[in-house]
mmCIF file with all atom_site columns, C-alpha atoms in Angstrom:
data_model
loop_
_atom_site.group_PDB
_atom_site.id
_atom_site.type_symbol
_atom_site.label_atom_id
_atom_site.label_alt_id
_atom_site.label_comp_id
_atom_site.label_asym_id
_atom_site.label_entity_id
_atom_site.label_seq_id
_atom_site.pdbx_PDB_ins_code
_atom_site.Cartn_x
_atom_site.Cartn_y
_atom_site.Cartn_z
_atom_site.occupancy
_atom_site.B_iso_or_equiv
_atom_site.pdbx_formal_charge
_atom_site.auth_seq_id
_atom_site.auth_comp_id
_atom_site.auth_asym_id
_atom_site.auth_atom_id
_atom_site.pdbx_PDB_model_num
ATOM 1   C CA . MET S 1 1   ? 99.051  64.624 161.860 1.00 66.00 ? 1   MET S CA 1
ATOM 2   C CA . LEU S 1 2   ? 100.735 68.056 160.918 1.00 63.00 ? 2   LEU S CA 1
ATOM 3   C CA . GLY S 1 3   ? 100.214 70.908 163.601 1.00 64.00 ? 3   GLY S CA 1
ATOM 4   C CA . SER S 1 4   ? 98.087  70.956 166.594 1.00 70.00 ? 4   SER S CA 1
ATOM 5   C CA . GLY S 1 5   ? 94.642  70.063 167.088 1.00 77.00 ? 5   GLY S CA 1
ATOM 6   C CA . ASN S 1 6   ? 94.564  66.875 164.796 1.00 86.00 ? 6   ASN S CA 1
ATOM 7   C CA . GLU S 1 7   ? 94.377  64.286 167.476 1.00 90.00 ? 7   GLU S CA 1
ATOM 8   C CA . PRO S 1 8   ? 90.614  63.824 167.872 1.00 91.00 ? 8   PRO S CA 1
ATOM 9   C CA . ALA S 1 9   ? 89.975  63.831 164.043 1.00 92.00 ? 9   ALA S CA 1
ATOM 10  C CA . ALA S 1 10  ? 92.694  61.144 163.938 1.00 93.00 ? 10  ALA S CA 1
ATOM 11  C CA . LYS S 1 11  ? 91.316  58.963 166.600 1.00 94.00 ? 11  LYS S CA 1
ATOM 12  C CA . GLU S 1 12  ? 87.574  59.354 164.589 1.00 94.00 ? 12  GLU S CA 1
ATOM 13  C CA . ALA S 1 13  ? 89.284  57.993 161.730 1.00 94.00 ? 13  ALA S CA 1
ATOM 14  C CA . LEU S 1 14  ? 91.157  55.312 163.247 1.00 95.00 ? 14  LEU S CA 1
ATOM 15  C CA . SER S 1 15  ? 88.118  54.045 164.947 1.00 94.00 ? 15  SER S CA 1
ATOM 16  C CA . ALA S 1 16  ? 85.982  54.075 161.989 1.00 95.00 ? 16  ALA S CA 1
ATOM 17  C CA . TRP S 1 17  ? 88.646  51.925 160.066 1.00 95.00 ? 17  TRP S CA 1
ATOM 18  C CA . PRO S 1 18  ? 90.434  50.023 163.175 1.00 94.00 ? 18  PRO S CA 1
ATOM 19  C CA . GLY S 1 19  ? 93.663  48.151 162.020 1.00 96.00 ? 19  GLY S CA 1
ATOM 20  C CA . GLY S 1 20  ? 93.224  49.814 158.481 1.00 96.00 ? 20  GLY S CA 1
ATOM 21  C CA . LEU S 1 21  ? 95.033  53.165 158.654 1.00 96.00 ? 21  LEU S CA 1
ATOM 22  C CA . GLN S 1 22  ? 98.583  54.189 159.452 1.00 97.00 ? 22  GLN S CA 1
ATOM 23  C CA . ILE S 1 23  ? 99.278  57.329 161.374 1.00 96.00 ? 23  ILE S CA 1
ATOM 24  C CA . GLY S 1 24  ? 102.465 59.628 161.303 1.00 94.00 ? 24  GLY S CA 1
ATOM 25  C CA . GLY S 1 25  ? 103.267 62.633 162.672 1.00 91.00 ? 25  GLY S CA 1
ATOM 26  C CA . GLY S 1 26  ? 104.218 63.691 166.214 1.00 91.00 ? 26  GLY S CA 1
ATOM 27  C CA . ILE S 1 27  ? 105.174 59.727 166.718 1.00 95.00 ? 27  ILE S CA 1
ATOM 28  C CA . THR S 1 28  ? 107.654 58.828 169.629 1.00 96.00 ? 28  THR S CA 1
ATOM 29  C CA . ALA S 1 29  ? 108.413 56.494 171.732 1.00 97.00 ? 29  ALA S CA 1
ATOM 30  C CA . ASN S 1 30  ? 105.936 57.686 174.289 1.00 97.00 ? 30  ASN S CA 1
ATOM 31  C CA . ASN S 1 31  ? 103.191 57.426 172.268 1.00 96.00 ? 31  ASN S CA 1
ATOM 32  C CA . ALA S 1 32  ? 103.560 55.114 169.788 1.00 97.00 ? 32  ALA S CA 1
ATOM 33  C CA . LYS S 1 33  ? 101.798 51.944 171.464 1.00 97.00 ? 33  LYS S CA 1
ATOM 34  C CA . GLN S 1 34  ? 98.712  54.071 172.340 1.00 96.00 ? 34  GLN S CA 1
ATOM 35  C CA . TRP S 1 35  ? 98.304  54.864 168.777 1.00 97.00 ? 35  TRP S CA 1
ATOM 36  C CA . ILE S 1 36  ? 98.148  51.327 168.090 1.00 97.00 ? 36  ILE S CA 1
ATOM 37  C CA . ALA S 1 37  ? 95.945  50.784 170.498 1.00 96.00 ? 37  ALA S CA 1
ATOM 38  C CA . TRP S 1 38  ? 93.580  53.317 169.635 1.00 96.00 ? 38  TRP S CA 1
ATOM 39  C CA . GLY S 1 39  ? 93.247  51.299 166.295 1.00 97.00 ? 39  GLY S CA 1
ATOM 40  C CA . ALA S 1 40  ? 96.049  52.495 163.896 1.00 97.00 ? 40  ALA S CA 1
ATOM 41  C CA . GLU S 1 41  ? 97.507  49.243 162.047 1.00 98.00 ? 41  GLU S CA 1
ATOM 42  C CA . LYS S 1 42  ? 101.198 50.677 162.074 1.00 98.00 ? 42  LYS S CA 1
ATOM 43  C CA . VAL S 1 43  ? 102.830 53.994 163.700 1.00 98.00 ? 43  VAL S CA 1
ATOM 44  C CA . ILE S 1 44  ? 105.167 56.005 161.042 1.00 97.00 ? 44  ILE S CA 1
ATOM 45  C CA . VAL S 1 45  ? 108.425 57.767 162.870 1.00 97.00 ? 45  VAL S CA 1
ATOM 46  C CA . THR S 1 46  ? 110.580 60.198 161.345 1.00 92.00 ? 46  THR S CA 1
ATOM 47  C CA . SER S 1 47  ? 111.500 63.251 163.080 1.00 94.00 ? 47  SER S CA 1
ATOM 48  C CA . TYR S 1 48  ? 111.986 61.458 166.675 1.00 96.00 ? 48  TYR S CA 1
ATOM 49  C CA . LEU S 1 49  ? 114.637 58.998 165.158 1.00 97.00 ? 49  LEU S CA 1
ATOM 50  C CA . PHE S 1 50  ? 116.612 62.332 164.455 1.00 96.00 ? 50  PHE S CA 1
ATOM 51  C CA . GLN S 1 51  ? 118.111 64.232 167.594 1.00 92.00 ? 51  GLN S CA 1
ATOM 52  C CA . ASP S 1 52  ? 119.419 67.842 166.278 1.00 92.00 ? 52  ASP S CA 1
ATOM 53  C CA . GLY S 1 53  ? 119.544 66.483 162.926 1.00 94.00 ? 53  GLY S CA 1
ATOM 54  C CA . ALA S 1 54  ? 121.734 63.016 163.885 1.00 97.00 ? 54  ALA S CA 1
ATOM 55  C CA . PHE S 1 55  ? 120.163 59.945 163.528 1.00 97.00 ? 55  PHE S CA 1
ATOM 56  C CA . SER S 1 56  ? 119.576 58.140 166.847 1.00 97.00 ? 56  SER S CA 1
ATOM 57  C CA . ILE S 1 57  ? 120.091 54.135 167.231 1.00 97.00 ? 57  ILE S CA 1
ATOM 58  C CA . ASP S 1 58  ? 118.964 54.420 170.697 1.00 97.00 ? 58  ASP S CA 1
ATOM 59  C CA . ARG S 1 59  ? 115.726 56.193 169.631 1.00 98.00 ? 59  ARG S CA 1
ATOM 60  C CA . LEU S 1 60  ? 114.953 53.462 167.174 1.00 98.00 ? 60  LEU S CA 1
ATOM 61  C CA . ASN S 1 61  ? 115.446 51.129 169.936 1.00 98.00 ? 61  ASN S CA 1
ATOM 62  C CA . ALA S 1 62  ? 113.222 52.766 172.286 1.00 98.00 ? 62  ALA S CA 1
ATOM 63  C CA . ILE S 1 63  ? 110.144 53.186 170.107 1.00 98.00 ? 63  ILE S CA 1
ATOM 64  C CA . LEU S 1 64  ? 110.569 49.855 168.923 1.00 97.00 ? 64  LEU S CA 1
ATOM 65  C CA . GLN S 1 65  ? 110.931 48.740 172.548 1.00 98.00 ? 65  GLN S CA 1
ATOM 66  C CA . ALA S 1 66  ? 107.295 50.635 173.093 1.00 97.00 ? 66  ALA S CA 1
ATOM 67  C CA . LEU S 1 67  ? 105.826 48.498 170.270 1.00 98.00 ? 67  LEU S CA 1
ATOM 68  C CA . ASP S 1 68  ? 106.938 45.344 172.129 1.00 97.00 ? 68  ASP S CA 1
ATOM 69  C CA . TYR S 1 69  ? 109.608 44.630 169.720 1.00 97.00 ? 69  TYR S CA 1
ATOM 70  C CA . GLU S 1 70  ? 106.866 44.371 166.559 1.00 98.00 ? 70  GLU S CA 1
ATOM 71  C CA . THR S 1 71  ? 108.493 45.369 163.730 1.00 98.00 ? 71  THR S CA 1
ATOM 72  C CA . SER S 1 72  ? 105.206 44.685 161.798 1.00 98.00 ? 72  SER S CA 1
ATOM 73  C CA . LYS S 1 73  ? 103.774 47.961 163.730 1.00 98.00 ? 73  LYS S CA 1
ATOM 74  C CA . LEU S 1 74  ? 106.328 50.356 162.397 1.00 98.00 ? 74  LEU S CA 1
ATOM 75  C CA . VAL S 1 75  ? 107.060 52.402 159.273 1.00 98.00 ? 75  VAL S CA 1
ATOM 76  C CA . VAL S 1 76  ? 110.186 54.405 158.765 1.00 98.00 ? 76  VAL S CA 1
ATOM 77  C CA . ASP S 1 77  ? 109.850 57.449 157.102 1.00 97.00 ? 77  ASP S CA 1
ATOM 78  C CA . LEU S 1 78  ? 112.611 58.258 154.955 1.00 97.00 ? 78  LEU S CA 1
ATOM 79  C CA . SER S 1 79  ? 111.639 61.423 153.275 1.00 96.00 ? 79  SER S CA 1
ATOM 80  C CA . CYS S 1 80  ? 114.612 63.564 151.629 1.00 97.00 ? 80  CYS S CA 1
ATOM 81  C CA . ARG S 1 81  ? 115.828 66.365 149.594 1.00 96.00 ? 81  ARG S CA 1
ATOM 82  C CA . LYS S 1 82  ? 118.560 66.105 146.808 1.00 95.00 ? 82  LYS S CA 1
ATOM 83  C CA . GLN S 1 83  ? 121.946 67.570 147.714 1.00 93.00 ? 83  GLN S CA 1
ATOM 84  C CA . ASN S 1 84  ? 124.912 67.463 145.381 1.00 92.00 ? 84  ASN S CA 1
ATOM 85  C CA . HIS S 1 85  ? 123.516 64.068 143.535 1.00 92.00 ? 85  HIS S CA 1
ATOM 86  C CA . LYS S 1 86  ? 122.864 62.792 146.628 1.00 96.00 ? 86  LYS S CA 1
ATOM 87  C CA . TRP S 1 87  ? 119.441 62.276 148.601 1.00 98.00 ? 87  TRP S CA 1
ATOM 88  C CA . ILE S 1 88  ? 119.648 63.342 152.361 1.00 98.00 ? 88  ILE S CA 1
ATOM 89  C CA . VAL S 1 89  ? 116.859 62.452 154.889 1.00 98.00 ? 89  VAL S CA 1
ATOM 90  C CA . ALA S 1 90  ? 114.807 65.620 155.904 1.00 96.00 ? 90  ALA S CA 1
ATOM 91  C CA . VAL S 1 91  ? 112.576 65.936 159.130 1.00 94.00 ? 91  VAL S CA 1
ATOM 92  C CA . ASN S 1 92  ? 110.599 69.021 160.491 1.00 89.00 ? 92  ASN S CA 1
ATOM 93  C CA . LYS S 1 93  ? 108.123 69.089 157.762 1.00 86.00 ? 93  LYS S CA 1
ATOM 94  C CA . TRP S 1 94  ? 111.420 68.779 155.290 1.00 89.00 ? 94  TRP S CA 1
ATOM 95  C CA . GLN S 1 95  ? 112.974 71.704 156.427 1.00 90.00 ? 95  GLN S CA 1
ATOM 96  C CA . THR S 1 96  ? 115.654 70.369 158.168 1.00 93.00 ? 96  THR S CA 1
ATOM 97  C CA . LEU S 1 97  ? 118.822 68.031 156.636 1.00 96.00 ? 97  LEU S CA 1
ATOM 98  C CA . THR S 1 98  ? 120.159 65.244 158.579 1.00 97.00 ? 98  THR S CA 1
ATOM 99  C CA . ASP S 1 99  ? 123.242 63.161 158.819 1.00 97.00 ? 99  ASP S CA 1
ATOM 100 C CA . MET S 1 100 ? 121.639 60.285 157.099 1.00 98.00 ? 100 MET S CA 1
ATOM 101 C CA . GLU S 1 101 ? 121.928 59.947 153.283 1.00 98.00 ? 101 GLU S CA 1
ATOM 102 C CA . LEU S 1 102 ? 119.059 57.847 151.887 1.00 98.00 ? 102 LEU S CA 1
ATOM 103 C CA . ASP S 1 103 ? 120.909 54.899 150.196 1.00 98.00 ? 103 ASP S CA 1
ATOM 104 C CA . GLU S 1 104 ? 121.703 51.485 150.429 1.00 98.00 ? 104 GLU S CA 1
ATOM 105 C CA . LYS S 1 105 ? 123.763 51.337 153.652 1.00 98.00 ? 105 LYS S CA 1
ATOM 106 C CA . SER S 1 106 ? 121.167 53.228 155.166 1.00 98.00 ? 106 SER S CA 1
ATOM 107 C CA . ILE S 1 107 ? 118.387 51.019 153.806 1.00 98.00 ? 107 ILE S CA 1
ATOM 108 C CA . LYS S 1 108 ? 120.088 47.605 155.104 1.00 98.00 ? 108 LYS S CA 1
ATOM 109 C CA . LEU S 1 109 ? 120.676 49.536 158.402 1.00 97.00 ? 109 LEU S CA 1
ATOM 110 C CA . LEU S 1 110 ? 117.165 50.045 159.045 1.00 98.00 ? 110 LEU S CA 1
ATOM 111 C CA . GLU S 1 111 ? 115.150 47.033 157.490 1.00 98.00 ? 111 GLU S CA 1
ATOM 112 C CA . PRO S 1 112 ? 115.779 45.002 160.375 1.00 97.00 ? 112 PRO S CA 1
ATOM 113 C CA . TYR S 1 113 ? 113.880 47.636 162.797 1.00 97.00 ? 113 TYR S CA 1
ATOM 114 C CA . CYS S 1 114 ? 110.419 47.916 160.447 1.00 98.00 ? 114 CYS S CA 1
ATOM 115 C CA . SER S 1 115 ? 108.177 46.418 158.416 1.00 98.00 ? 115 SER S CA 1
ATOM 116 C CA . GLU S 1 116 ? 107.959 49.356 155.724 1.00 98.00 ? 116 GLU S CA 1
ATOM 117 C CA . PHE S 1 117 ? 109.405 52.759 154.460 1.00 98.00 ? 117 PHE S CA 1
ATOM 118 C CA . LEU S 1 118 ? 107.847 55.568 153.267 1.00 97.00 ? 118 LEU S CA 1
ATOM 119 C CA . VAL S 1 119 ? 109.856 58.201 151.227 1.00 97.00 ? 119 VAL S CA 1
ATOM 120 C CA . HIS S 1 120 ? 108.671 61.418 150.002 1.00 96.00 ? 120 HIS S CA 1
ATOM 121 C CA . ALA S 1 121 ? 110.762 63.003 147.442 1.00 95.00 ? 121 ALA S CA 1
ATOM 122 C CA . ALA S 1 122 ? 110.414 66.678 149.041 1.00 92.00 ? 122 ALA S CA 1
ATOM 123 C CA . ASP S 1 123 ? 111.669 68.351 146.306 1.00 90.00 ? 123 ASP S CA 1
ATOM 124 C CA . ASN S 1 124 ? 108.792 66.836 143.869 1.00 87.00 ? 124 ASN S CA 1
ATOM 125 C CA . GLU S 1 125 ? 106.184 66.854 146.887 1.00 82.00 ? 125 GLU S CA 1
ATOM 126 C CA . GLY S 1 126 ? 102.908 68.984 145.526 1.00 74.00 ? 126 GLY S CA 1
ATOM 127 C CA . LEU S 1 127 ? 104.627 70.340 142.364 1.00 74.00 ? 127 LEU S CA 1
ATOM 128 C CA . GLN S 1 128 ? 102.301 67.731 139.993 1.00 77.00 ? 128 GLN S CA 1
ATOM 129 C CA . ARG S 1 129 ? 105.336 67.974 137.511 1.00 82.00 ? 129 ARG S CA 1
ATOM 130 C CA . GLY S 1 130 ? 106.620 64.313 137.497 1.00 88.00 ? 130 GLY S CA 1
ATOM 131 C CA . ILE S 1 131 ? 108.133 61.652 140.102 1.00 95.00 ? 131 ILE S CA 1
ATOM 132 C CA . ASP S 1 132 ? 112.163 61.121 140.802 1.00 96.00 ? 132 ASP S CA 1
ATOM 133 C CA . GLU S 1 133 ? 112.360 58.532 138.209 1.00 96.00 ? 133 GLU S CA 1
ATOM 134 C CA . GLU S 1 134 ? 116.257 58.143 139.655 1.00 97.00 ? 134 GLU S CA 1
ATOM 135 C CA . LEU S 1 135 ? 114.811 57.893 143.239 1.00 97.00 ? 135 LEU S CA 1
ATOM 136 C CA . VAL S 1 136 ? 112.289 55.181 142.555 1.00 97.00 ? 136 VAL S CA 1
ATOM 137 C CA . GLU S 1 137 ? 114.773 52.970 140.428 1.00 97.00 ? 137 GLU S CA 1
ATOM 138 C CA . ARG S 1 138 ? 117.189 53.035 143.287 1.00 98.00 ? 138 ARG S CA 1
ATOM 139 C CA . LEU S 1 139 ? 114.647 52.065 145.752 1.00 98.00 ? 139 LEU S CA 1
ATOM 140 C CA . GLY S 1 140 ? 113.637 49.485 144.016 1.00 97.00 ? 140 GLY S CA 1
ATOM 141 C CA . GLN S 1 141 ? 117.171 48.253 144.076 1.00 98.00 ? 141 GLN S CA 1
ATOM 142 C CA . TRP S 1 142 ? 117.645 49.016 147.231 1.00 98.00 ? 142 TRP S CA 1
ATOM 143 C CA . CYS S 1 143 ? 114.785 47.880 149.493 1.00 97.00 ? 143 CYS S CA 1
ATOM 144 C CA . SER S 1 144 ? 113.857 44.389 150.346 1.00 97.00 ? 144 SER S CA 1
ATOM 145 C CA . ILE S 1 145 ? 110.575 45.514 152.136 1.00 97.00 ? 145 ILE S CA 1
ATOM 146 C CA . PRO S 1 146 ? 107.917 46.966 150.853 1.00 97.00 ? 146 PRO S CA 1
ATOM 147 C CA . VAL S 1 147 ? 108.307 50.855 150.408 1.00 98.00 ? 147 VAL S CA 1
ATOM 148 C CA . THR S 1 148 ? 106.011 53.714 149.197 1.00 97.00 ? 148 THR S CA 1
ATOM 149 C CA . TYR S 1 149 ? 107.209 56.795 146.897 1.00 97.00 ? 149 TYR S CA 1
ATOM 150 C CA . ALA S 1 150 ? 105.428 59.960 147.109 1.00 95.00 ? 150 ALA S CA 1
ATOM 151 C CA . GLY S 1 151 ? 106.089 63.257 144.969 1.00 94.00 ? 151 GLY S CA 1
ATOM 152 C CA . GLY S 1 152 ? 105.151 64.569 142.119 1.00 92.00 ? 152 GLY S CA 1
ATOM 153 C CA . ALA S 1 153 ? 102.768 62.156 140.547 1.00 94.00 ? 153 ALA S CA 1
ATOM 154 C CA . LYS S 1 154 ? 100.473 64.121 137.878 1.00 93.00 ? 154 LYS S CA 1
ATOM 155 C CA . SER S 1 155 ? 98.733  61.261 136.308 1.00 93.00 ? 155 SER S CA 1
ATOM 156 C CA . VAL S 1 156 ? 97.671  57.635 136.175 1.00 94.00 ? 156 VAL S CA 1
ATOM 157 C CA . ASP S 1 157 ? 100.469 56.502 134.373 1.00 95.00 ? 157 ASP S CA 1
ATOM 158 C CA . ASP S 1 158 ? 102.761 57.341 136.996 1.00 96.00 ? 158 ASP S CA 1
ATOM 159 C CA . LEU S 1 159 ? 101.622 54.061 138.479 1.00 96.00 ? 159 LEU S CA 1
ATOM 160 C CA . GLU S 1 160 ? 102.565 51.945 135.720 1.00 95.00 ? 160 GLU S CA 1
ATOM 161 C CA . LYS S 1 161 ? 106.025 54.048 135.545 1.00 96.00 ? 161 LYS S CA 1
ATOM 162 C CA . VAL S 1 162 ? 107.052 53.251 139.237 1.00 97.00 ? 162 VAL S CA 1
ATOM 163 C CA . ASP S 1 163 ? 105.839 49.742 138.842 1.00 96.00 ? 163 ASP S CA 1
ATOM 164 C CA . ARG S 1 164 ? 108.111 49.419 135.883 1.00 96.00 ? 164 ARG S CA 1
ATOM 165 C CA . LEU S 1 165 ? 110.795 51.404 137.164 1.00 97.00 ? 165 LEU S CA 1
ATOM 166 C CA . SER S 1 166 ? 111.143 49.754 140.699 1.00 97.00 ? 166 SER S CA 1
ATOM 167 C CA . GLN S 1 167 ? 110.477 46.100 139.053 1.00 94.00 ? 167 GLN S CA 1
ATOM 168 C CA . GLY S 1 168 ? 107.168 45.824 140.897 1.00 94.00 ? 168 GLY S CA 1
ATOM 169 C CA . ARG S 1 169 ? 108.932 46.923 144.375 1.00 95.00 ? 169 ARG S CA 1
ATOM 170 C CA . VAL S 1 170 ? 107.896 50.319 145.071 1.00 97.00 ? 170 VAL S CA 1
ATOM 171 C CA . ASP S 1 171 ? 104.232 51.703 145.611 1.00 96.00 ? 171 ASP S CA 1
ATOM 172 C CA . LEU S 1 172 ? 103.494 55.164 144.699 1.00 96.00 ? 172 LEU S CA 1
ATOM 173 C CA . THR S 1 173 ? 100.618 57.564 146.662 1.00 94.00 ? 173 THR S CA 1
ATOM 174 C CA . VAL S 1 174 ? 99.088  60.105 144.861 1.00 94.00 ? 174 VAL S CA 1
ATOM 175 C CA . GLY S 1 175 ? 98.194  63.441 146.564 1.00 90.00 ? 175 GLY S CA 1
ATOM 176 C CA . SER S 1 176 ? 97.335  66.656 145.514 1.00 90.00 ? 176 SER S CA 1
ATOM 177 C CA . ALA S 1 177 ? 96.663  65.575 142.176 1.00 93.00 ? 177 ALA S CA 1
ATOM 178 C CA . LEU S 1 178 ? 93.613  63.710 143.079 1.00 94.00 ? 178 LEU S CA 1
ATOM 179 C CA . ASP S 1 179 ? 90.468  64.847 141.904 1.00 95.00 ? 179 ASP S CA 1
ATOM 180 C CA . ILE S 1 180 ? 89.351  64.200 145.645 1.00 94.00 ? 180 ILE S CA 1
ATOM 181 C CA . PHE S 1 181 ? 91.727  67.008 146.493 1.00 93.00 ? 181 PHE S CA 1
ATOM 182 C CA . GLY S 1 182 ? 90.996  69.402 143.772 1.00 92.00 ? 182 GLY S CA 1
ATOM 183 C CA . GLY S 1 183 ? 93.667  67.486 141.239 1.00 93.00 ? 183 GLY S CA 1
ATOM 184 C CA . VAL S 1 184 ? 93.282  66.199 137.694 1.00 93.00 ? 184 VAL S CA 1
ATOM 185 C CA . VAL S 1 185 ? 93.709  62.435 138.476 1.00 94.00 ? 185 VAL S CA 1
ATOM 186 C CA . LEU S 1 186 ? 90.725  60.348 139.105 1.00 95.00 ? 186 LEU S CA 1
ATOM 187 C CA . PHE S 1 187 ? 90.325  58.591 142.308 1.00 96.00 ? 187 PHE S CA 1
ATOM 188 C CA . GLU S 1 188 ? 88.292  55.754 140.380 1.00 96.00 ? 188 GLU S CA 1
ATOM 189 C CA . ASP S 1 189 ? 91.153  55.372 137.930 1.00 96.00 ? 189 ASP S CA 1
ATOM 190 C CA . CYS S 1 190 ? 93.787  54.585 140.324 1.00 95.00 ? 190 CYS S CA 1
ATOM 191 C CA . VAL S 1 191 ? 91.614  52.265 142.278 1.00 95.00 ? 191 VAL S CA 1
ATOM 192 C CA . GLN S 1 192 ? 90.748  50.397 138.848 1.00 95.00 ? 192 GLN S CA 1
ATOM 193 C CA . TRP S 1 193 ? 94.583  50.327 138.209 1.00 94.00 ? 193 TRP S CA 1
ATOM 194 C CA . ASN S 1 194 ? 95.312  48.640 141.931 1.00 91.00 ? 194 ASN S CA 1
ATOM 195 C CA . ASP S 1 195 ? 92.501  46.138 140.990 1.00 92.00 ? 195 ASP S CA 1
ATOM 196 C CA . ILE S 1 196 ? 93.781  44.806 137.585 1.00 90.00 ? 196 ILE S CA 1
ATOM 197 C CA . ASN S 1 197 ? 97.285  45.238 138.649 1.00 86.00 ? 197 ASN S CA 1
ATOM 198 C CA . ARG S 1 198 ? 96.674  43.157 141.936 1.00 73.00 ? 198 ARG S CA 1
ATOM 199 C CA . LEU S 1 199 ? 94.747  40.446 139.689 1.00 61.00 ? 199 LEU S CA 1
ATOM 200 C CA . GLN S 1 200 ? 97.839  40.325 137.147 1.00 63.00 ? 200 GLN S CA 1
ATOM 201 C CA . THR S 1 201 ? 100.352 39.346 140.396 1.00 58.00 ? 201 THR S CA 1
ATOM 202 C CA . MET S 1 202 ? 97.867  36.630 141.915 1.00 43.00 ? 202 MET S CA 1
#
């Protein structure tokens, strides 16, 4: 939820598909459990974990406690920007760089606290100029829990590319490139790709 005034629409969406949607944006220890009660499958937390740009393990513990220590309900957003050949976690609409480098060490630190990671490559986001292939490959190597990558997808072929680079360990979000958002990638083609590949892995 970016910006104010989105809560009613978010609640309406959750009530339309209880337990089927995740929600992020403004999630804290004070409201996480309420969003689950309103129908969210999981809450996605990002900026709350960083106080003045510094990672806070206390805040991570607080939000997990609020969720009754159900790690299955928590997604940690590690969206990042590339700085000096490193990926640095960025918050506040990706404008503030934090003190956390996105690497194998930080992944292993956070994995016990959540069920999934969300990673936007902020430098690629919305440009439709291709994914950060190196980051996708690294995420496939580092992560032992589900992880979704977003940023730069421009064709259905990117679904296959992410699957190959990550050895099937990373999912891809296609956003502004989708036809339903004014892009050129057909939503139906993405659904078909998922259906075919889901059958192949069963």
